Short mmCIF file of N, CA, C and O in Angstrom, two decimals:
data_model
loop_
_atom_site.label_atom_id
_atom_site.label_comp_id
_atom_site.label_asym_id
_atom_site.label_seq_id
_atom_site.Cartn_x
_atom_site.Cartn_y
_atom_site.Cartn_z
N UNK A 237 -29.77 -0.53 -17.97
CA UNK A 237 -29.08 0.00 -16.81
C UNK A 237 -29.49 -0.82 -15.58
O UNK A 237 -30.63 -1.23 -15.44
N UNK A 238 -28.56 -1.04 -14.70
CA UNK A 238 -28.79 -1.82 -13.49
C UNK A 238 -29.48 -0.96 -12.43
O UNK A 238 -29.14 0.21 -12.27
N UNK A 239 -30.46 -1.55 -11.75
CA UNK A 239 -31.17 -0.76 -10.74
C UNK A 239 -30.25 -0.52 -9.53
O UNK A 239 -29.35 -1.31 -9.26
N UNK A 240 -30.46 0.58 -8.81
CA UNK A 240 -29.57 0.97 -7.71
C UNK A 240 -29.43 -0.08 -6.61
O UNK A 240 -28.34 -0.29 -6.09
N UNK A 241 -30.51 -0.76 -6.26
CA UNK A 241 -30.43 -1.77 -5.19
C UNK A 241 -29.56 -2.95 -5.62
O UNK A 241 -28.74 -3.45 -4.84
N UNK A 242 -29.73 -3.41 -6.86
CA UNK A 242 -28.92 -4.52 -7.36
C UNK A 242 -27.46 -4.10 -7.47
O UNK A 242 -26.56 -4.88 -7.13
N UNK A 243 -27.22 -2.89 -7.92
CA UNK A 243 -25.86 -2.37 -8.03
C UNK A 243 -25.19 -2.34 -6.67
O UNK A 243 -24.05 -2.79 -6.51
N UNK A 244 -25.89 -1.84 -5.68
CA UNK A 244 -25.34 -1.76 -4.32
C UNK A 244 -25.02 -3.15 -3.79
O UNK A 244 -23.95 -3.37 -3.22
N UNK A 245 -25.92 -4.10 -4.00
CA UNK A 245 -25.70 -5.47 -3.54
C UNK A 245 -24.50 -6.09 -4.25
O UNK A 245 -23.65 -6.73 -3.61
N UNK A 246 -24.41 -5.91 -5.54
CA UNK A 246 -23.31 -6.48 -6.33
C UNK A 246 -21.96 -5.92 -5.87
O UNK A 246 -21.01 -6.67 -5.62
N UNK A 247 -21.89 -4.62 -5.72
CA UNK A 247 -20.65 -3.96 -5.32
C UNK A 247 -20.28 -4.32 -3.89
O UNK A 247 -19.12 -4.64 -3.60
N UNK A 248 -21.24 -4.30 -3.00
CA UNK A 248 -20.97 -4.65 -1.61
C UNK A 248 -20.51 -6.09 -1.47
O UNK A 248 -19.59 -6.39 -0.71
N UNK A 249 -21.13 -7.00 -2.22
CA UNK A 249 -20.74 -8.40 -2.18
C UNK A 249 -19.32 -8.59 -2.70
O UNK A 249 -18.55 -9.40 -2.16
N UNK A 250 -18.98 -7.86 -3.76
CA UNK A 250 -17.62 -7.96 -4.32
C UNK A 250 -16.58 -7.54 -3.30
O UNK A 250 -15.60 -8.24 -3.06
N UNK A 251 -16.78 -6.40 -2.67
CA UNK A 251 -15.82 -5.90 -1.68
C UNK A 251 -15.80 -6.79 -0.45
O UNK A 251 -14.73 -7.08 0.10
N UNK A 252 -16.97 -7.28 -0.04
CA UNK A 252 -17.03 -8.16 1.14
C UNK A 252 -16.27 -9.46 0.91
O UNK A 252 -15.66 -9.99 1.84
N UNK A 253 -16.27 -9.97 -0.29
CA UNK A 253 -15.53 -11.19 -0.60
C UNK A 253 -14.06 -10.88 -0.85
O UNK A 253 -13.17 -11.63 -0.44
N UNK A 254 -13.80 -9.77 -1.48
CA UNK A 254 -12.43 -9.40 -1.84
C UNK A 254 -11.56 -9.13 -0.62
O UNK A 254 -10.39 -9.56 -0.58
N UNK A 255 -12.09 -8.46 0.37
CA UNK A 255 -11.28 -8.09 1.55
C UNK A 255 -10.65 -9.29 2.25
O UNK A 255 -9.44 -9.30 2.49
N UNK A 256 -11.40 -10.36 2.57
CA UNK A 256 -10.75 -11.51 3.21
C UNK A 256 -9.80 -12.26 2.27
O UNK A 256 -8.79 -12.81 2.72
N UNK A 257 -10.11 -12.28 0.97
CA UNK A 257 -9.18 -12.92 0.03
C UNK A 257 -7.85 -12.17 0.02
O UNK A 257 -6.78 -12.78 0.02
N UNK A 258 -7.92 -10.84 0.01
CA UNK A 258 -6.69 -10.05 0.04
C UNK A 258 -5.96 -10.21 1.36
O UNK A 258 -4.73 -10.26 1.39
N UNK A 259 -6.71 -10.31 2.46
CA UNK A 259 -6.07 -10.52 3.76
C UNK A 259 -5.33 -11.85 3.78
O UNK A 259 -4.22 -11.95 4.31
N UNK A 260 -5.92 -12.89 3.18
CA UNK A 260 -5.24 -14.19 3.07
C UNK A 260 -3.98 -14.04 2.24
O UNK A 260 -2.95 -14.65 2.54
N UNK A 261 -4.06 -13.24 1.19
CA UNK A 261 -2.90 -13.02 0.33
C UNK A 261 -1.76 -12.38 1.11
O UNK A 261 -0.61 -12.76 0.97
N UNK A 262 -2.10 -11.41 1.94
CA UNK A 262 -1.08 -10.74 2.76
C UNK A 262 -0.46 -11.74 3.74
O UNK A 262 0.75 -11.78 3.93
N UNK A 263 -1.30 -12.59 4.35
CA UNK A 263 -0.82 -13.59 5.30
C UNK A 263 0.11 -14.60 4.65
O UNK A 263 1.13 -14.98 5.21
N UNK A 264 -0.26 -15.06 3.46
CA UNK A 264 0.52 -16.10 2.79
C UNK A 264 1.73 -15.55 2.05
O UNK A 264 2.64 -16.30 1.73
N UNK A 265 1.70 -14.31 1.72
CA UNK A 265 2.76 -13.73 0.90
C UNK A 265 2.33 -13.72 -0.55
O UNK A 265 1.68 -14.65 -1.03
N UNK A 266 2.69 -12.69 -1.24
CA UNK A 266 2.23 -12.48 -2.61
C UNK A 266 2.67 -13.60 -3.54
O UNK A 266 1.90 -14.07 -4.37
N UNK A 267 3.89 -14.08 -3.42
CA UNK A 267 4.36 -15.14 -4.31
C UNK A 267 3.55 -16.41 -4.15
O UNK A 267 3.17 -17.04 -5.13
N UNK A 268 3.31 -16.81 -2.92
CA UNK A 268 2.54 -18.03 -2.65
C UNK A 268 1.13 -17.92 -3.21
O UNK A 268 0.63 -18.84 -3.84
N UNK A 269 0.47 -16.79 -2.98
CA UNK A 269 -0.89 -16.61 -3.45
C UNK A 269 -0.93 -16.50 -4.97
O UNK A 269 -1.86 -16.97 -5.61
N UNK A 270 0.09 -15.90 -5.56
CA UNK A 270 0.15 -15.76 -7.01
C UNK A 270 0.10 -17.09 -7.73
O UNK A 270 -0.37 -17.18 -8.86
N UNK A 271 0.57 -18.14 -7.09
CA UNK A 271 0.57 -19.47 -7.67
C UNK A 271 -0.76 -20.20 -7.45
O UNK A 271 -1.00 -21.24 -8.05
N UNK A 272 -1.61 -19.67 -6.60
CA UNK A 272 -2.83 -20.36 -6.21
C UNK A 272 -4.02 -19.93 -7.06
O UNK A 272 -3.97 -18.96 -7.81
N UNK A 273 -5.12 -20.64 -6.87
CA UNK A 273 -6.36 -20.27 -7.54
C UNK A 273 -6.85 -18.90 -7.06
O UNK A 273 -7.39 -18.13 -7.83
N UNK A 274 -6.64 -18.61 -5.77
CA UNK A 274 -7.03 -17.30 -5.24
C UNK A 274 -6.24 -16.20 -5.94
O UNK A 274 -6.79 -15.15 -6.26
N UNK A 275 -4.96 -16.44 -6.17
CA UNK A 275 -4.14 -15.46 -6.86
C UNK A 275 -4.62 -15.23 -8.29
O UNK A 275 -4.66 -14.09 -8.76
N UNK A 276 -5.01 -16.29 -8.96
CA UNK A 276 -5.54 -16.16 -10.33
C UNK A 276 -6.84 -15.37 -10.32
O UNK A 276 -7.08 -14.53 -11.18
N UNK A 277 -7.68 -15.63 -9.32
CA UNK A 277 -8.94 -14.92 -9.18
C UNK A 277 -8.72 -13.43 -8.95
O UNK A 277 -9.35 -12.58 -9.58
N UNK A 278 -7.80 -13.10 -8.05
CA UNK A 278 -7.47 -11.70 -7.80
C UNK A 278 -6.88 -11.04 -9.04
O UNK A 278 -7.18 -9.89 -9.35
N UNK A 279 -6.06 -11.79 -9.76
CA UNK A 279 -5.46 -11.27 -10.99
C UNK A 279 -6.50 -10.92 -12.04
O UNK A 279 -6.39 -9.90 -12.73
N UNK A 280 -7.52 -11.76 -12.16
CA UNK A 280 -8.61 -11.49 -13.12
C UNK A 280 -9.30 -10.16 -12.79
O UNK A 280 -9.60 -9.37 -13.67
N UNK A 281 -9.56 -9.96 -11.50
CA UNK A 281 -10.23 -8.73 -11.09
C UNK A 281 -9.35 -7.51 -11.35
O UNK A 281 -9.81 -6.50 -11.88
N UNK A 282 -8.08 -7.61 -11.00
CA UNK A 282 -7.16 -6.49 -11.23
C UNK A 282 -7.07 -6.16 -12.71
O UNK A 282 -7.07 -4.99 -13.10
N UNK A 283 -6.99 -7.20 -13.55
CA UNK A 283 -6.89 -6.98 -14.99
C UNK A 283 -8.16 -6.32 -15.54
O UNK A 283 -8.09 -5.37 -16.31
N UNK A 284 -9.33 -6.81 -15.11
CA UNK A 284 -10.59 -6.27 -15.63
C UNK A 284 -10.85 -4.84 -15.16
O UNK A 284 -11.43 -4.03 -15.88
N UNK A 285 -10.40 -4.51 -13.95
CA UNK A 285 -10.64 -3.17 -13.43
C UNK A 285 -9.55 -2.17 -13.84
O UNK A 285 -9.68 -0.98 -13.54
N UNK A 286 -8.52 -2.64 -14.51
CA UNK A 286 -7.47 -1.74 -15.00
C UNK A 286 -8.07 -0.69 -15.92
O UNK A 286 -8.87 -1.00 -16.80
N UNK A 287 -7.74 0.55 -15.70
CA UNK A 287 -8.24 1.64 -16.53
C UNK A 287 -9.63 2.14 -16.13
O UNK A 287 -10.19 3.00 -16.80
N UNK A 288 -10.19 1.58 -15.07
CA UNK A 288 -11.50 2.04 -14.58
C UNK A 288 -11.29 2.88 -13.33
O UNK A 288 -10.20 2.87 -12.75
N UNK A 289 -12.33 3.57 -12.88
CA UNK A 289 -12.20 4.35 -11.64
C UNK A 289 -11.87 3.48 -10.42
O UNK A 289 -11.42 4.00 -9.40
N UNK A 290 -12.07 2.17 -10.52
CA UNK A 290 -11.85 1.28 -9.38
C UNK A 290 -10.42 0.76 -9.29
O UNK A 290 -10.06 0.11 -8.31
N UNK A 291 -9.57 1.06 -10.27
CA UNK A 291 -8.21 0.51 -10.27
C UNK A 291 -7.40 0.95 -9.06
O UNK A 291 -6.83 0.13 -8.34
N UNK A 292 -7.33 2.23 -8.79
CA UNK A 292 -6.54 2.74 -7.67
C UNK A 292 -7.09 2.29 -6.32
O UNK A 292 -6.34 1.82 -5.46
N UNK A 293 -8.42 2.38 -6.10
CA UNK A 293 -8.95 1.88 -4.83
C UNK A 293 -8.70 0.38 -4.63
O UNK A 293 -8.52 -0.06 -3.50
N UNK A 294 -8.69 -0.40 -5.71
CA UNK A 294 -8.38 -1.82 -5.59
C UNK A 294 -6.94 -2.01 -5.14
O UNK A 294 -6.65 -2.85 -4.28
N UNK A 295 -6.04 -1.22 -5.68
CA UNK A 295 -4.63 -1.28 -5.25
C UNK A 295 -4.50 -0.88 -3.78
O UNK A 295 -3.74 -1.51 -3.03
N UNK A 296 -5.23 0.15 -3.38
CA UNK A 296 -5.21 0.58 -1.98
C UNK A 296 -5.74 -0.52 -1.06
O UNK A 296 -5.17 -0.78 0.00
N UNK A 297 -6.81 -1.17 -1.48
CA UNK A 297 -7.38 -2.24 -0.67
C UNK A 297 -6.43 -3.44 -0.61
O UNK A 297 -6.32 -4.09 0.43
N UNK A 298 -5.72 -3.71 -1.69
CA UNK A 298 -4.75 -4.80 -1.69
C UNK A 298 -3.64 -4.54 -0.67
O UNK A 298 -3.15 -5.46 -0.03
N UNK A 299 -3.28 -3.27 -0.50
CA UNK A 299 -2.24 -2.92 0.47
C UNK A 299 -2.75 -3.02 1.90
O UNK A 299 -2.02 -3.47 2.80
N UNK A 300 -3.99 -2.60 2.14
CA UNK A 300 -4.60 -2.64 3.49
C UNK A 300 -6.02 -3.18 3.39
O UNK A 300 -6.99 -2.41 3.40
N UNK A 301 -6.18 -4.50 3.30
CA UNK A 301 -7.50 -5.08 3.05
C UNK A 301 -8.52 -4.90 4.17
O UNK A 301 -9.72 -4.97 3.93
N UNK A 302 -8.07 -4.66 5.40
CA UNK A 302 -9.01 -4.51 6.51
C UNK A 302 -9.41 -3.06 6.77
O UNK A 302 -10.22 -2.80 7.66
N UNK A 303 -8.88 -2.12 5.99
CA UNK A 303 -9.17 -0.70 6.20
C UNK A 303 -10.58 -0.37 5.67
O UNK A 303 -10.84 -0.48 4.47
N UNK A 304 -11.49 0.02 6.56
CA UNK A 304 -12.86 0.31 6.11
C UNK A 304 -12.94 1.47 5.13
O UNK A 304 -13.84 1.49 4.28
N UNK A 305 -12.03 2.42 5.20
CA UNK A 305 -12.03 3.52 4.24
C UNK A 305 -11.68 3.02 2.85
O UNK A 305 -12.27 3.46 1.85
N UNK A 306 -10.71 2.11 2.76
CA UNK A 306 -10.35 1.52 1.46
C UNK A 306 -11.52 0.72 0.90
O UNK A 306 -11.79 0.75 -0.30
N UNK A 307 -12.21 -0.01 1.77
CA UNK A 307 -13.36 -0.80 1.33
C UNK A 307 -14.46 0.12 0.81
O UNK A 307 -15.05 -0.13 -0.25
N UNK A 308 -14.74 1.20 1.53
CA UNK A 308 -15.78 2.15 1.12
C UNK A 308 -15.41 2.82 -0.20
O UNK A 308 -16.27 3.00 -1.08
N UNK A 309 -14.15 3.19 -0.35
CA UNK A 309 -13.70 3.85 -1.58
C UNK A 309 -13.85 2.90 -2.77
O UNK A 309 -14.31 3.30 -3.84
N UNK A 310 -13.50 1.63 -2.58
CA UNK A 310 -13.64 0.67 -3.68
C UNK A 310 -15.12 0.48 -4.03
O UNK A 310 -15.47 0.42 -5.21
N UNK A 311 -15.99 0.39 -3.03
CA UNK A 311 -17.42 0.27 -3.33
C UNK A 311 -17.90 1.44 -4.18
O UNK A 311 -18.60 1.27 -5.17
N UNK A 312 -17.51 2.65 -3.79
CA UNK A 312 -17.93 3.85 -4.52
C UNK A 312 -17.42 3.84 -5.96
O UNK A 312 -18.16 4.11 -6.90
N UNK A 313 -16.15 3.50 -6.14
CA UNK A 313 -15.57 3.52 -7.47
C UNK A 313 -16.04 2.35 -8.33
O UNK A 313 -16.09 2.46 -9.55
N UNK A 314 -16.37 1.22 -7.70
CA UNK A 314 -16.95 0.11 -8.46
C UNK A 314 -18.31 0.50 -9.02
O UNK A 314 -18.65 0.15 -10.15
N UNK A 315 -19.08 1.23 -8.23
CA UNK A 315 -20.37 1.71 -8.73
C UNK A 315 -20.16 2.59 -9.96
O UNK A 315 -20.87 2.45 -10.96
N UNK A 316 -19.20 3.49 -9.87
CA UNK A 316 -18.91 4.36 -11.01
C UNK A 316 -18.45 3.56 -12.22
O UNK A 316 -18.85 3.84 -13.36
N UNK A 317 -17.63 2.55 -11.98
CA UNK A 317 -17.12 1.72 -13.08
C UNK A 317 -18.25 0.95 -13.75
O UNK A 317 -18.31 0.86 -14.99
N UNK A 318 -19.17 0.41 -12.97
CA UNK A 318 -20.30 -0.34 -13.53
C UNK A 318 -21.23 0.58 -14.31
O UNK A 318 -21.73 0.22 -15.37
N UNK A 319 -21.44 1.78 -13.81
CA UNK A 319 -22.30 2.73 -14.52
C UNK A 319 -21.67 3.15 -15.84
O UNK A 319 -22.37 3.37 -16.83
N UNK A 320 -20.35 3.22 -15.89
CA UNK A 320 -19.66 3.59 -17.12
C UNK A 320 -19.55 2.41 -18.09
O UNK A 320 -19.48 2.60 -19.30
N UNK A 321 -19.54 1.19 -17.55
CA UNK A 321 -19.37 -0.02 -18.36
C UNK A 321 -20.33 -1.10 -17.86
O UNK A 321 -19.95 -1.93 -17.03
N UNK A 322 -21.57 -1.11 -18.36
CA UNK A 322 -22.56 -2.09 -17.88
C UNK A 322 -22.13 -3.55 -18.07
O UNK A 322 -22.61 -4.42 -17.36
N UNK A 323 -21.22 -3.83 -18.99
CA UNK A 323 -20.74 -5.20 -19.18
C UNK A 323 -19.97 -5.70 -17.96
O UNK A 323 -19.81 -6.91 -17.76
N UNK A 324 -19.55 -4.79 -17.11
CA UNK A 324 -18.84 -5.15 -15.89
C UNK A 324 -19.73 -5.93 -14.93
O UNK A 324 -19.26 -6.73 -14.14
N UNK A 325 -21.05 -5.74 -15.03
CA UNK A 325 -21.99 -6.46 -14.16
C UNK A 325 -21.83 -7.97 -14.35
O UNK A 325 -21.69 -8.72 -13.37
N UNK A 326 -21.85 -8.44 -15.59
CA UNK A 326 -21.73 -9.88 -15.85
C UNK A 326 -20.39 -10.40 -15.36
O UNK A 326 -20.31 -11.50 -14.78
N UNK A 327 -19.33 -9.63 -15.56
CA UNK A 327 -18.01 -10.05 -15.09
C UNK A 327 -18.01 -10.19 -13.57
O UNK A 327 -17.53 -11.19 -13.03
N UNK A 328 -18.54 -9.20 -12.85
CA UNK A 328 -18.54 -9.25 -11.39
C UNK A 328 -19.40 -10.39 -10.86
O UNK A 328 -19.03 -11.03 -9.87
N UNK A 329 -20.52 -10.67 -11.52
CA UNK A 329 -21.36 -11.78 -11.09
C UNK A 329 -20.60 -13.11 -11.23
O UNK A 329 -20.64 -13.95 -10.33
N UNK A 330 -19.92 -13.28 -12.34
CA UNK A 330 -19.13 -14.50 -12.56
C UNK A 330 -17.96 -14.55 -11.58
O UNK A 330 -17.66 -15.59 -11.00
N UNK A 331 -17.31 -13.41 -11.37
CA UNK A 331 -16.17 -13.35 -10.45
C UNK A 331 -16.63 -13.71 -9.04
O UNK A 331 -15.93 -14.44 -8.33
N UNK A 332 -17.79 -13.22 -8.63
CA UNK A 332 -18.31 -13.53 -7.30
C UNK A 332 -18.57 -15.03 -7.14
O UNK A 332 -18.27 -15.61 -6.09
N UNK A 333 -19.12 -15.65 -8.15
CA UNK A 333 -19.38 -17.09 -8.07
C UNK A 333 -18.07 -17.86 -7.89
O UNK A 333 -17.97 -18.72 -7.03
N UNK A 334 -17.09 -17.52 -8.69
CA UNK A 334 -15.77 -18.17 -8.57
C UNK A 334 -15.14 -17.84 -7.22
O UNK A 334 -14.53 -18.69 -6.59
N UNK A 335 -15.29 -16.59 -6.79
CA UNK A 335 -14.70 -16.16 -5.54
C UNK A 335 -15.31 -16.85 -4.33
O UNK A 335 -14.61 -17.19 -3.38
N UNK A 336 -16.60 -17.08 -4.37
CA UNK A 336 -17.25 -17.78 -3.27
C UNK A 336 -16.75 -19.21 -3.16
O UNK A 336 -16.53 -19.71 -2.07
N UNK A 337 -16.55 -19.85 -4.29
CA UNK A 337 -16.00 -21.21 -4.27
C UNK A 337 -14.59 -21.22 -3.70
O UNK A 337 -14.23 -22.07 -2.90
N UNK A 338 -13.78 -20.25 -4.12
CA UNK A 338 -12.41 -20.16 -3.62
C UNK A 338 -12.38 -19.81 -2.14
O UNK A 338 -11.58 -20.35 -1.38
N UNK A 339 -13.27 -18.93 -1.71
CA UNK A 339 -13.33 -18.55 -0.30
C UNK A 339 -13.67 -19.76 0.57
O UNK A 339 -13.09 -19.96 1.64
N UNK A 340 -14.60 -20.59 0.11
CA UNK A 340 -14.94 -21.80 0.84
C UNK A 340 -13.73 -22.71 0.95
O UNK A 340 -13.47 -23.29 2.01
N UNK A 341 -12.98 -22.85 -0.13
CA UNK A 341 -11.79 -23.70 -0.12
C UNK A 341 -10.74 -23.17 0.85
O UNK A 341 -9.98 -23.95 1.43
N UNK A 342 -10.70 -21.85 1.03
CA UNK A 342 -9.73 -21.24 1.95
C UNK A 342 -10.26 -21.14 3.37
O UNK A 342 -9.57 -20.66 4.26
N UNK A 343 -11.50 -21.54 3.58
CA UNK A 343 -12.09 -21.47 4.91
C UNK A 343 -12.57 -20.09 5.29
O UNK A 343 -12.68 -19.76 6.46
N UNK A 344 -12.88 -19.26 4.29
CA UNK A 344 -13.39 -17.91 4.54
C UNK A 344 -14.91 -17.98 4.56
O UNK A 344 -15.53 -18.52 3.66
N UNK A 345 -15.51 -17.44 5.60
CA UNK A 345 -16.97 -17.45 5.73
C UNK A 345 -17.50 -16.03 5.60
O UNK A 345 -16.83 -15.08 5.99
N UNK A 346 -18.67 -15.89 5.03
CA UNK A 346 -19.32 -14.59 4.93
C UNK A 346 -20.24 -14.40 6.13
O UNK A 346 -20.87 -15.34 6.59
N UNK A 347 -20.32 -13.16 6.59
CA UNK A 347 -21.28 -12.82 7.63
C UNK A 347 -21.97 -11.53 7.22
O UNK A 347 -21.44 -10.75 6.43
N UNK A 348 -23.15 -11.33 7.75
CA UNK A 348 -23.88 -10.09 7.49
C UNK A 348 -24.53 -9.64 8.78
O UNK A 348 -25.24 -10.41 9.42
N UNK A 349 -24.27 -8.43 9.18
CA UNK A 349 -24.90 -7.83 10.35
C UNK A 349 -25.84 -6.75 9.85
O UNK A 349 -25.40 -5.76 9.29
N UNK A 350 -27.12 -6.96 10.04
CA UNK A 350 -28.12 -6.03 9.53
C UNK A 350 -28.87 -5.45 10.72
O UNK A 350 -29.34 -6.17 11.59
N UNK A 351 -28.97 -4.13 10.74
CA UNK A 351 -29.72 -3.45 11.80
C UNK A 351 -30.77 -2.55 11.18
O UNK A 351 -30.67 -2.20 10.00
N UNK A 352 -31.77 -2.20 11.95
CA UNK A 352 -32.81 -1.31 11.43
C UNK A 352 -34.04 -2.09 11.03
O UNK A 352 -34.16 -3.29 11.30
N UNK A 353 -34.92 -1.43 10.33
CA UNK A 353 -36.19 -2.03 9.93
C UNK A 353 -36.25 -2.22 8.42
O UNK A 353 -35.67 -1.45 7.66
N UNK A 354 -36.97 -3.23 8.01
CA UNK A 354 -37.25 -3.49 6.60
C UNK A 354 -35.99 -3.67 5.74
O UNK A 354 -35.97 -3.30 4.57
N UNK A 355 -34.92 -4.22 6.32
CA UNK A 355 -33.70 -4.47 5.57
C UNK A 355 -33.76 -5.85 4.93
O UNK A 355 -34.42 -6.75 5.43
N UNK A 356 -33.04 -6.00 3.85
CA UNK A 356 -32.94 -7.28 3.17
C UNK A 356 -31.48 -7.55 2.89
O UNK A 356 -30.74 -6.63 2.53
N UNK A 357 -31.07 -8.79 3.06
CA UNK A 357 -29.72 -9.18 2.71
C UNK A 357 -29.76 -10.59 2.15
O UNK A 357 -30.63 -11.38 2.49
N UNK A 358 -28.81 -10.89 1.27
CA UNK A 358 -28.74 -12.20 0.64
C UNK A 358 -27.29 -12.64 0.62
O UNK A 358 -26.41 -11.86 0.29
N UNK A 359 -27.07 -13.89 0.97
CA UNK A 359 -25.76 -14.50 0.83
C UNK A 359 -25.98 -15.87 0.19
O UNK A 359 -26.86 -16.62 0.61
N UNK A 360 -25.18 -16.16 -0.81
CA UNK A 360 -25.36 -17.41 -1.54
C UNK A 360 -24.01 -18.10 -1.67
O UNK A 360 -23.01 -17.46 -1.95
N UNK A 361 -24.01 -19.39 -1.47
CA UNK A 361 -22.83 -20.20 -1.74
C UNK A 361 -23.23 -21.27 -2.75
O UNK A 361 -24.40 -21.63 -2.85
N UNK A 362 -22.28 -21.75 -3.49
CA UNK A 362 -22.56 -22.79 -4.47
C UNK A 362 -22.61 -22.22 -5.86
O UNK A 362 -22.11 -21.14 -6.12
N UNK A 363 -23.21 -22.95 -6.77
CA UNK A 363 -23.26 -22.50 -8.15
C UNK A 363 -24.68 -22.57 -8.69
O UNK A 363 -25.52 -23.28 -8.14
N UNK A 364 -24.94 -21.83 -9.72
CA UNK A 364 -26.25 -21.84 -10.36
C UNK A 364 -27.32 -21.13 -9.56
O UNK A 364 -28.50 -21.31 -9.83
N UNK A 365 -26.94 -20.32 -8.61
CA UNK A 365 -27.91 -19.59 -7.80
C UNK A 365 -28.22 -18.24 -8.42
O UNK A 365 -27.44 -17.69 -9.16
N UNK A 366 -29.40 -17.72 -8.08
CA UNK A 366 -29.74 -16.37 -8.52
C UNK A 366 -30.58 -15.70 -7.44
O UNK A 366 -31.20 -16.37 -6.63
N UNK A 367 -30.56 -14.38 -7.46
CA UNK A 367 -31.34 -13.59 -6.50
C UNK A 367 -32.27 -12.70 -7.30
O UNK A 367 -31.85 -12.00 -8.21
N UNK A 368 -33.53 -12.71 -6.93
CA UNK A 368 -34.49 -11.87 -7.65
C UNK A 368 -34.99 -10.76 -6.75
O UNK A 368 -35.06 -10.87 -5.58
#
């Protein structure tokens, strides 16, 4: 079973990367993105999450990628999906690696705003990286 901190980081990173990719998709139009590497990447995620608790929230986020409620709902349901299917962890880790490469190609940058005490955050670009 995945520890809660790692699960939260994995799910948050997925939604944080997914939202700008979906926003680019809305800007470019679905047909244009469907032909691109970003469209293939989004398609993989939609296919893998089909039939999981995260399917509907993913569709909602695709419709309104900047809506914080949609983002929060997807994070919550992704956690439930991973707990029900631990194999989803490996898929999401691979998807994130591919997504980060695609985001760089599209000019999408990640940011993290951390407040409070004793917080930790990690952002990685490139390949072959790991966080312990």
